[in-house]
mmCIF file of C-alpha atoms and ligand atoms in Angstrom:
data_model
loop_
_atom_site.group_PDB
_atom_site.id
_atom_site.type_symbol
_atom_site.label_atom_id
_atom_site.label_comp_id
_atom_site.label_asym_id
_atom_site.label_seq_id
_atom_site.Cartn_x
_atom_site.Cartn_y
_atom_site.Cartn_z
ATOM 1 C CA UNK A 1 24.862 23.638 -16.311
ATOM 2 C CA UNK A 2 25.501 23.778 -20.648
ATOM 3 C CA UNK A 3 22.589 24.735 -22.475
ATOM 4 C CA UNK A 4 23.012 23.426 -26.008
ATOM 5 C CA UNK A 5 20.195 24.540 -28.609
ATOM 6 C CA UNK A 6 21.645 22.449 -31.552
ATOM 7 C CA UNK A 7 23.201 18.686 -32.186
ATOM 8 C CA UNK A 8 26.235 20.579 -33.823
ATOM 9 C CA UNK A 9 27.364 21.381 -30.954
ATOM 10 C CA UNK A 10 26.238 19.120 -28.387
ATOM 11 C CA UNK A 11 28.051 16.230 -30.170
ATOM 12 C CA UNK A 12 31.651 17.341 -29.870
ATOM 13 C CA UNK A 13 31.060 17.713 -26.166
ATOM 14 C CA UNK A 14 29.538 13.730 -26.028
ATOM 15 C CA UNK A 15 32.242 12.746 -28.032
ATOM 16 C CA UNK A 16 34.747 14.042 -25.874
ATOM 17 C CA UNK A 17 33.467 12.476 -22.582
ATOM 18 C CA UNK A 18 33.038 8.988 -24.284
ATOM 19 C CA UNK A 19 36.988 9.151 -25.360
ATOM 20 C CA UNK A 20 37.471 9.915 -21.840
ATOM 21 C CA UNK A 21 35.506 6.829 -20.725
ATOM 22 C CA UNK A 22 32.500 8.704 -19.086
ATOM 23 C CA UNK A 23 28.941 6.975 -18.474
ATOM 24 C CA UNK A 24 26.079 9.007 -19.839
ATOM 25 C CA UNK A 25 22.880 9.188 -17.437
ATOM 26 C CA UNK A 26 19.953 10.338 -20.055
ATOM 27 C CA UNK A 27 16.785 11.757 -18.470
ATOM 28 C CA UNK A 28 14.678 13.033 -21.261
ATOM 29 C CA UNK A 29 11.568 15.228 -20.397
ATOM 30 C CA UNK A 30 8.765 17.687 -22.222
ATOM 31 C CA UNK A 31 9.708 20.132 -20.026
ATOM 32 C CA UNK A 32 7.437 21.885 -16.946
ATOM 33 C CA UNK A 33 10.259 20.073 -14.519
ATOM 34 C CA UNK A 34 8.681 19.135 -10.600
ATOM 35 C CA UNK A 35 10.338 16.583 -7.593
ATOM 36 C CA UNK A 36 9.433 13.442 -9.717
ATOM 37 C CA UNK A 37 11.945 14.802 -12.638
ATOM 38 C CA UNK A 38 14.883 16.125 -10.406
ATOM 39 C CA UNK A 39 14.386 12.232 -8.172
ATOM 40 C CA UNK A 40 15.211 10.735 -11.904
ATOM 41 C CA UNK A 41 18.003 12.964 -12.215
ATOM 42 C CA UNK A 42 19.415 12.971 -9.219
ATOM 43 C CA UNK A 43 19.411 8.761 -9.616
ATOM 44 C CA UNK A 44 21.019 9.608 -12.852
ATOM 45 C CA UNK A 45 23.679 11.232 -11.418
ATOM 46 C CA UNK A 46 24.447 8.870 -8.455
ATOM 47 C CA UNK A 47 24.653 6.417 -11.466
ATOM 48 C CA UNK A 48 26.752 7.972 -14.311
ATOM 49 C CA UNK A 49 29.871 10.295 -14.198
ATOM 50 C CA UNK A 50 27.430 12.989 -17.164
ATOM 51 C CA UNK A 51 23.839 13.290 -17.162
ATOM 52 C CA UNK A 52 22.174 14.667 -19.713
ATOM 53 C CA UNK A 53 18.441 16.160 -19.499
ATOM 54 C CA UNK A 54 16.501 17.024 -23.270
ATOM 55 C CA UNK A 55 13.648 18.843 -22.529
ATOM 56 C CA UNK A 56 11.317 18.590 -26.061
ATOM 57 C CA UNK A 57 7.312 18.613 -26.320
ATOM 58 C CA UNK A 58 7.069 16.010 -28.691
ATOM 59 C CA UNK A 59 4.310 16.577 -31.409
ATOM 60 C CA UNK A 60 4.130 13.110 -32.742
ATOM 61 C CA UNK A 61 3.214 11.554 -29.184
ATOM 62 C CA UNK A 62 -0.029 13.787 -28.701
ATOM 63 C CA UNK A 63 -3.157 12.063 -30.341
ATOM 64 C CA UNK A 64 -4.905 15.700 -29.732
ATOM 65 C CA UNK A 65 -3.485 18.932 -30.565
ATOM 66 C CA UNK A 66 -5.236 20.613 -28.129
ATOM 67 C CA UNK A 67 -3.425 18.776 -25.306
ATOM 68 C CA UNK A 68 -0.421 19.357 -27.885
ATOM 69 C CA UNK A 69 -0.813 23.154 -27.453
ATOM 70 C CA UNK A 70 -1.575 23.267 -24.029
ATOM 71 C CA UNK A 71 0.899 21.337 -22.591
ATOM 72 C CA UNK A 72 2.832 23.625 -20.097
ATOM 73 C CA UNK A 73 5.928 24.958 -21.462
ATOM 74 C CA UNK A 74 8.187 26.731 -18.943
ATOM 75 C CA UNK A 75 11.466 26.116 -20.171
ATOM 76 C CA UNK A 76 12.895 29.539 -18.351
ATOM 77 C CA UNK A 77 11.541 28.108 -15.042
ATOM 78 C CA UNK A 78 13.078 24.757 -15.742
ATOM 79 C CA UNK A 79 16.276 25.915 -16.393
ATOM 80 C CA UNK A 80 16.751 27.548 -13.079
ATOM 81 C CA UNK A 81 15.302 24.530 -11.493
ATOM 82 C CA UNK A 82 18.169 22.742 -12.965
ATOM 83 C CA UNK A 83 20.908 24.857 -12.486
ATOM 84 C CA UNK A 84 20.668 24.838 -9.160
ATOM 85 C CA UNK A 85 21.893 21.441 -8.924
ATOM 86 C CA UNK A 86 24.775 20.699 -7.321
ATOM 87 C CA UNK A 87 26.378 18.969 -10.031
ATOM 88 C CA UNK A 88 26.695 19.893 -13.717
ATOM 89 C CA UNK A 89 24.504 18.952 -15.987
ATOM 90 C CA UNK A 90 24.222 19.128 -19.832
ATOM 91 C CA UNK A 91 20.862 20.395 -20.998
ATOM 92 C CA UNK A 92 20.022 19.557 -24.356
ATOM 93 C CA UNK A 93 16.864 21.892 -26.008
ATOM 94 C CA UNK A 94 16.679 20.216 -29.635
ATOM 95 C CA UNK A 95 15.458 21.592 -32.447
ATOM 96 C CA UNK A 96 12.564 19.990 -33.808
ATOM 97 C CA UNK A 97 15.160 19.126 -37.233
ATOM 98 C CA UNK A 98 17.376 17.542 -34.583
ATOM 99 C CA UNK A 99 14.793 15.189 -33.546
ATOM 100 C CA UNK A 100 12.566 15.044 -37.353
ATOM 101 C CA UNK A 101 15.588 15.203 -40.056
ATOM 102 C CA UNK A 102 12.691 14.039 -42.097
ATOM 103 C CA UNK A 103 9.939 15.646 -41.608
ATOM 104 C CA UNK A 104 7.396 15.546 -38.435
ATOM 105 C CA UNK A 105 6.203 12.016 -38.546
ATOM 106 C CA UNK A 106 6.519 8.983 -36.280
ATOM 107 C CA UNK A 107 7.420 5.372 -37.518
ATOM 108 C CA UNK A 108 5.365 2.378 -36.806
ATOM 109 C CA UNK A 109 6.795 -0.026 -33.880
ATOM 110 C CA UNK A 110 5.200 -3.339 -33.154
ATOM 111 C CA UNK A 111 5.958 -3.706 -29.511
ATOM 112 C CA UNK A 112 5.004 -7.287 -29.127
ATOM 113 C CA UNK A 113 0.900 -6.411 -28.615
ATOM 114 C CA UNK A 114 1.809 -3.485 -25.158
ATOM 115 C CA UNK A 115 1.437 -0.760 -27.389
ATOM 116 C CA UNK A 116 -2.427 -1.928 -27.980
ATOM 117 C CA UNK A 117 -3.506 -2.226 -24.242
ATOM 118 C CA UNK A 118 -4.841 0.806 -22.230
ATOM 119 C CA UNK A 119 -3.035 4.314 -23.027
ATOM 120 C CA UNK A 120 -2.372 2.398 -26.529
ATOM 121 C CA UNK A 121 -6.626 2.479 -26.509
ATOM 122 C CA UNK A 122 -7.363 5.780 -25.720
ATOM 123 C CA UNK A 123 -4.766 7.887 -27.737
ATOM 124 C CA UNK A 124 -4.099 6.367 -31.301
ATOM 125 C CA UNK A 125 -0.183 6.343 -32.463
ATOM 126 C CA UNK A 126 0.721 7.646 -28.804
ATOM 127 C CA UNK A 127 3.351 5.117 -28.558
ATOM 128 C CA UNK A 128 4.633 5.140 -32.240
ATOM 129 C CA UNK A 129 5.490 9.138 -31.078
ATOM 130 C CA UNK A 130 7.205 8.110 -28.033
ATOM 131 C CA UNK A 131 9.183 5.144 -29.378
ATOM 132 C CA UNK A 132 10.260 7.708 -32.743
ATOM 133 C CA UNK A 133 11.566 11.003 -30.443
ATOM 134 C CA UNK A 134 13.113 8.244 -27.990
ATOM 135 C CA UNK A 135 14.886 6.387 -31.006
ATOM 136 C CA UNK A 136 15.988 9.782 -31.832
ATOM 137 C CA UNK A 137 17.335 10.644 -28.821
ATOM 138 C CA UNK A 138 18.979 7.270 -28.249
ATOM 139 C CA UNK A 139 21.237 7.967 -31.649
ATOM 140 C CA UNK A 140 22.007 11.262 -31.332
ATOM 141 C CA UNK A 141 23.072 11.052 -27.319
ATOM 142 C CA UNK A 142 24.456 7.178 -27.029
ATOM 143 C CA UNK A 143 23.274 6.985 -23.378
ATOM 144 C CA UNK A 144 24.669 4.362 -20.812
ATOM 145 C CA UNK A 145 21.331 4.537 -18.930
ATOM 146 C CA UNK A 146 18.251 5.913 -19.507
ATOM 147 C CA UNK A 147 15.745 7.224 -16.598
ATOM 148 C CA UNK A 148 12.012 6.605 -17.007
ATOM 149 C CA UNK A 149 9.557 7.482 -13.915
ATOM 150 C CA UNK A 150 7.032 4.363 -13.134
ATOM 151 C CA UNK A 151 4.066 6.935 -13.362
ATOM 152 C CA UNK A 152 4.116 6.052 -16.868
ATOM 153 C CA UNK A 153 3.911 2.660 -16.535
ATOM 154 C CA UNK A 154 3.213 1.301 -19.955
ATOM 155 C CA UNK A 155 5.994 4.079 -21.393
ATOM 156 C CA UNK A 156 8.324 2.175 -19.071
ATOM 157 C CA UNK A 157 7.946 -1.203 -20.621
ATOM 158 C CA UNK A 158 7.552 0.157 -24.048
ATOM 159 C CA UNK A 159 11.165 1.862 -23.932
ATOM 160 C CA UNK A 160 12.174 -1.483 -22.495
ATOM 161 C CA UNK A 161 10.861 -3.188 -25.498
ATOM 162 C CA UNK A 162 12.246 -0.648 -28.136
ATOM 163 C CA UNK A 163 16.006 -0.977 -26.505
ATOM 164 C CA UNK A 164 15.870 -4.771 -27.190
ATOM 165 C CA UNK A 165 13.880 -4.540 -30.550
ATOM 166 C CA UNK A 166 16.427 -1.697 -32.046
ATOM 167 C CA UNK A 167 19.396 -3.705 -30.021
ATOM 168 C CA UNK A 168 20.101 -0.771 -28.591
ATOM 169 C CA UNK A 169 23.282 -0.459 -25.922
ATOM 170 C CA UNK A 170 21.196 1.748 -23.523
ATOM 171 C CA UNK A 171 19.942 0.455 -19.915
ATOM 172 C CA UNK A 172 16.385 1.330 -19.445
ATOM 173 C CA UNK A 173 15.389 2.308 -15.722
ATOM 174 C CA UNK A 174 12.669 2.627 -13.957
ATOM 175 C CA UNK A 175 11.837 4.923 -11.040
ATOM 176 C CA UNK A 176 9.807 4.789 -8.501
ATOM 177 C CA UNK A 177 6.864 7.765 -8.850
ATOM 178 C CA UNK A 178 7.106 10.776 -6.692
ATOM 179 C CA UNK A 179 3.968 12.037 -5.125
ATOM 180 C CA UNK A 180 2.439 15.293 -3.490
ATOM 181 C CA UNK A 181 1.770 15.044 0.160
ATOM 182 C CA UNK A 182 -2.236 14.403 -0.987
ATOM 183 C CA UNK A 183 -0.854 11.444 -2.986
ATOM 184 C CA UNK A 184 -1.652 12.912 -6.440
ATOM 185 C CA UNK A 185 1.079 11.125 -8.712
ATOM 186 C CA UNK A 186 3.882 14.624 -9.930
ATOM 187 C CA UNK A 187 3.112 15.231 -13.525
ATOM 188 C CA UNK A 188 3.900 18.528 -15.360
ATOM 189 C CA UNK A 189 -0.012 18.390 -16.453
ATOM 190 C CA UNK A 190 -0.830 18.965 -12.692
ATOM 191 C CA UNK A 191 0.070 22.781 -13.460
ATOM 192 C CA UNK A 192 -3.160 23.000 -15.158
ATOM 193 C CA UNK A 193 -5.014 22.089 -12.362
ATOM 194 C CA UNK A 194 -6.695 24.808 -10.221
ATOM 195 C CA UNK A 195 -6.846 24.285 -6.676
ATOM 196 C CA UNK A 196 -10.044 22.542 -6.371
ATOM 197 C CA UNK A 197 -9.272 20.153 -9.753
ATOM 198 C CA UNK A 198 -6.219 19.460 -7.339
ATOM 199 C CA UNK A 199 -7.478 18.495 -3.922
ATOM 200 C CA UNK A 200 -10.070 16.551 -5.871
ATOM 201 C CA UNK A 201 -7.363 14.525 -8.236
ATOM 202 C CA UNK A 202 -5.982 13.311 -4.773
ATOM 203 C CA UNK A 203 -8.623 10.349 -4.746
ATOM 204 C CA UNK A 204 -6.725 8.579 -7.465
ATOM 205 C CA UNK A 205 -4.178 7.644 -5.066
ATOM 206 C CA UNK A 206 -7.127 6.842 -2.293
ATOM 207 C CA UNK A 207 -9.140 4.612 -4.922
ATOM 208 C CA UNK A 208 -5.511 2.957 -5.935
ATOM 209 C CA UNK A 209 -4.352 2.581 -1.914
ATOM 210 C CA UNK A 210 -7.483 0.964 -1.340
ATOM 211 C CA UNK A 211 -7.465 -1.528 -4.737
ATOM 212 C CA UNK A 212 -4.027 -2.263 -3.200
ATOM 213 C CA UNK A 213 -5.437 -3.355 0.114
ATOM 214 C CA UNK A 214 -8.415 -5.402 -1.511
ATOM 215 C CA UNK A 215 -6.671 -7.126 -4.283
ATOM 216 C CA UNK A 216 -7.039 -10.741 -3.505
ATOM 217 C CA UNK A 217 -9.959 -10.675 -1.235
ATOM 218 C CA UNK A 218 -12.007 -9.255 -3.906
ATOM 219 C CA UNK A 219 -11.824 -10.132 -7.655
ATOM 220 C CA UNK A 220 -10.633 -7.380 -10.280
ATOM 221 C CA UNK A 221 -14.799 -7.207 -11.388
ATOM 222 C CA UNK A 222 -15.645 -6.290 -8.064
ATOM 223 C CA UNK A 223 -13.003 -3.819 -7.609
ATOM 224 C CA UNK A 224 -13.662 -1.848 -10.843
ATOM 225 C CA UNK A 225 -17.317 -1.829 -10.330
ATOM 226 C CA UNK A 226 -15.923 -0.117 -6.529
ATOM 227 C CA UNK A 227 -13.869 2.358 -8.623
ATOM 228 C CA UNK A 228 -16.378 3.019 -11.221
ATOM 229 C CA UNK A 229 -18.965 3.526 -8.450
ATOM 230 C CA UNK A 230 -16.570 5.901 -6.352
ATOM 231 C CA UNK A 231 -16.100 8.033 -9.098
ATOM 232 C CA UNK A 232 -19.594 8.479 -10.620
ATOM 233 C CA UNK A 233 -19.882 10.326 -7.298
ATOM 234 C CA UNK A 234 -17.237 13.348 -8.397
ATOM 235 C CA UNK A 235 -18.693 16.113 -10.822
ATOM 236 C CA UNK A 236 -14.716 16.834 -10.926
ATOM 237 C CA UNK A 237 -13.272 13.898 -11.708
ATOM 238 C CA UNK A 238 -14.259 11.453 -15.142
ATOM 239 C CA UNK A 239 -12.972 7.953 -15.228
ATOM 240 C CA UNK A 240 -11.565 7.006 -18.791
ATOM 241 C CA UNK A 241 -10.612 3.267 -17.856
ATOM 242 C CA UNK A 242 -9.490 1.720 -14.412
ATOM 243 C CA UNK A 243 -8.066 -2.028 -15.408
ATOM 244 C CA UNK A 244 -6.196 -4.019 -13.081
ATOM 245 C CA UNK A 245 -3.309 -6.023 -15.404
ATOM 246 C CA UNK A 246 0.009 -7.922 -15.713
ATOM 247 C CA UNK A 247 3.092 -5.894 -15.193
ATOM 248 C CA UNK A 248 4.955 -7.849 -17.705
ATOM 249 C CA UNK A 249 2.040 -8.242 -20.824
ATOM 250 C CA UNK A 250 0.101 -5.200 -19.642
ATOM 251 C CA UNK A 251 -3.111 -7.856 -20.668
ATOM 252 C CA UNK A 252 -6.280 -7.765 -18.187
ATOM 253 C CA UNK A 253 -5.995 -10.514 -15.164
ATOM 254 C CA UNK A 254 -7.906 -13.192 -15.844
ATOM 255 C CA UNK A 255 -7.084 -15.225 -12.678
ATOM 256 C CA UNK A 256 -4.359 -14.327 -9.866
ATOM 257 C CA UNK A 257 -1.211 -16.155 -10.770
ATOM 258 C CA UNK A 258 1.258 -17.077 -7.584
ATOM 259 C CA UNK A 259 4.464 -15.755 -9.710
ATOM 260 C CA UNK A 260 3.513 -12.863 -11.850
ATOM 261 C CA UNK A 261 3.035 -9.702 -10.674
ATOM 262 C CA UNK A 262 0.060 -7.081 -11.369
ATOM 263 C CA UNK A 263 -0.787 -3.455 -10.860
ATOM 264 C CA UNK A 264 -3.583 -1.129 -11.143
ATOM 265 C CA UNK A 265 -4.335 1.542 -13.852
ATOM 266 C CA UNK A 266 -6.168 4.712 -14.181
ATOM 267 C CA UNK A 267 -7.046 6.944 -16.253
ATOM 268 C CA UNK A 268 -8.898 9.989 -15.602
ATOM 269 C CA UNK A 269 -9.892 13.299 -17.036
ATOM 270 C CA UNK A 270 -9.980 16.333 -14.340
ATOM 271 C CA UNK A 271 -11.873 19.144 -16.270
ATOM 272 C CA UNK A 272 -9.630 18.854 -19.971
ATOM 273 C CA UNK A 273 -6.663 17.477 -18.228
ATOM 274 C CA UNK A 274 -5.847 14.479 -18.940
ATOM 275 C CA UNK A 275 -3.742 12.125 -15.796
ATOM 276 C CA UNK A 276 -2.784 8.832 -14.916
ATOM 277 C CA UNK A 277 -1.423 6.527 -12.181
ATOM 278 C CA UNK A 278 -0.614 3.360 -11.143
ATOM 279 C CA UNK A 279 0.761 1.003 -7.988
ATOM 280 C CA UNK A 280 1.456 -2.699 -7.831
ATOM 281 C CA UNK A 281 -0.498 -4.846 -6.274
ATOM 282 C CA UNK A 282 1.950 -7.832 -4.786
HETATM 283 O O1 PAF B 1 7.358 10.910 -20.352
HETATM 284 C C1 PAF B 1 7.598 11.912 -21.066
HETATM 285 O O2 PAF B 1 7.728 13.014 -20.592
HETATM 286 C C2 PAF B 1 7.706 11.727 -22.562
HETATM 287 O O3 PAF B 1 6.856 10.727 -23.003
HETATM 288 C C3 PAF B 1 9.162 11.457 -23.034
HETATM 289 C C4 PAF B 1 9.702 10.162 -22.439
HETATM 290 C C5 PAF B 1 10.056 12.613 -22.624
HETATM 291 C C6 PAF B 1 9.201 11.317 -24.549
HETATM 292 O O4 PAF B 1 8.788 12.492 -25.187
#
């Protein structure tokens, strides 16, 4: 494993390897590293002769600072986490000039109309943060492929969208999510959880595993009246939106199409923390 704290002297290092002919496997993260991370990476290196992990809280992608501030930070941890991989990896920890040359602000993307639906609802200018650090990134490192975990669904297709907007020469990949043995999607914000906020956040998965078995016998009303019921029952668990919706527009089914595909979304907050999931539905 290289640790690099600056650009200065990551670069030379990138520079070198793309004279040599190397592919790049990029897996960026906010840090607080579990299975779901290391699957990406381990993809990424299956897939690429380098990979490269960032790990950066991003301050332009959080629409509340407390969330900003808590977010779990254990970048000592993390680094032993990756080190013990079998193969080398470059770790880039950028500074926050690195990333903001120009001061701490994110630029407006217009995604096409994704960026509006769900997430895009519930935190203002999330996505303008993600597609401004991830622009960032893409300059500075010049990835071949890029490694995005499907537990952030709508992230997924927004990257997608900003690689062909910016015409950017990056492949965007998706990975399948990585869950605990209760089913409770692997998300750094699960550390915040205390045991009982855990066992509890395992009935997203339930509540999704069962949408997934009654999609098409009942219609997406019925269902989220089901979900909305189910949860009015926890005094743990808060629904912020359940919405069952096109993979590819992210819009609300109206009717079930033969050839387009759908999956359900959730949103929930356990106590302060906030988590999400997903699974297709056909
Ligand atoms: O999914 C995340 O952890 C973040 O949104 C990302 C992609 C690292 C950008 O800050």
């Amino acid at each position: 494993m290289q640790v690099f704290n600056n650009i200065q002297d990551l670069k030379p290092i990138l520079s070198q390897k793309k004279e040599q002919g190397h592919t790049l496997g990029f897996v960026p993260t906010m840090g607080a590293l579990h299975q779901g991370h290391l699957s990406l990476i381990q993809q990424a290196h299956k897939e690429n002769d380098d990979v490269i992990v960032t790990i950066f809280v991003n301050p332009t992608q959080f629409d509340n600072s407390l969330d900003f501030e808590k977010y779990p930070r254990i970048v000592e941890a993390d680094l032993i986490l990756l080190s013990n991989f079998e193969k080398k990896i470059l770790v880039y920890l950028p500074q926050l000039k690195d990333i903001y040359p120009n001061g701490i602000t994110s630029k407006h993307f217009d995604f096409g109309g994704i960026e509006n639906e769900m997430e895009g609802k519930f935190r203002t200018g999330h996505f303008d943060g993600v597609g401004t650090v991830l622009k960032s990134f893409f300059d500075l490192l010049q990835p071949t492929n890029a490694y995005f975990g499907e537990k952030d669904f709508q992230q997924l297709q927004i990257v997608k969208k900003l690689a062909a907007l910016e015409k950017l020469p990056v492949n965007i990949i998706g990975c399948p999510i990585f869950r605990e043995p209760s089913g409770l999607a692997m998300s750094s914000r699960n550390k915040r959880l205390r045991d009982e906020q855990l066992q509890e956040a395992a009935i997203l998965f339930k509540l999704l595993s069962t949408v997934k078995n009654d999609f098409g016998t009942k219609n997406a009303k019925e269902l989220t009246q089901w979900v909305e019921k189910e949860l009015k029952k926890s005094k743990i668990v808060t629904l912020e939106y359940f919405e069952i919706a096109d993979e590819n527009t992210l819009k609300p089914i109206v009717n079930i199409e033969k050839n387009k595909k759908y999956r359900a979304f959730i949103a929930v907050f356990v106590g302060e923390v906030r988590l999400i999931d997903n699974i297709a539905l056909n």
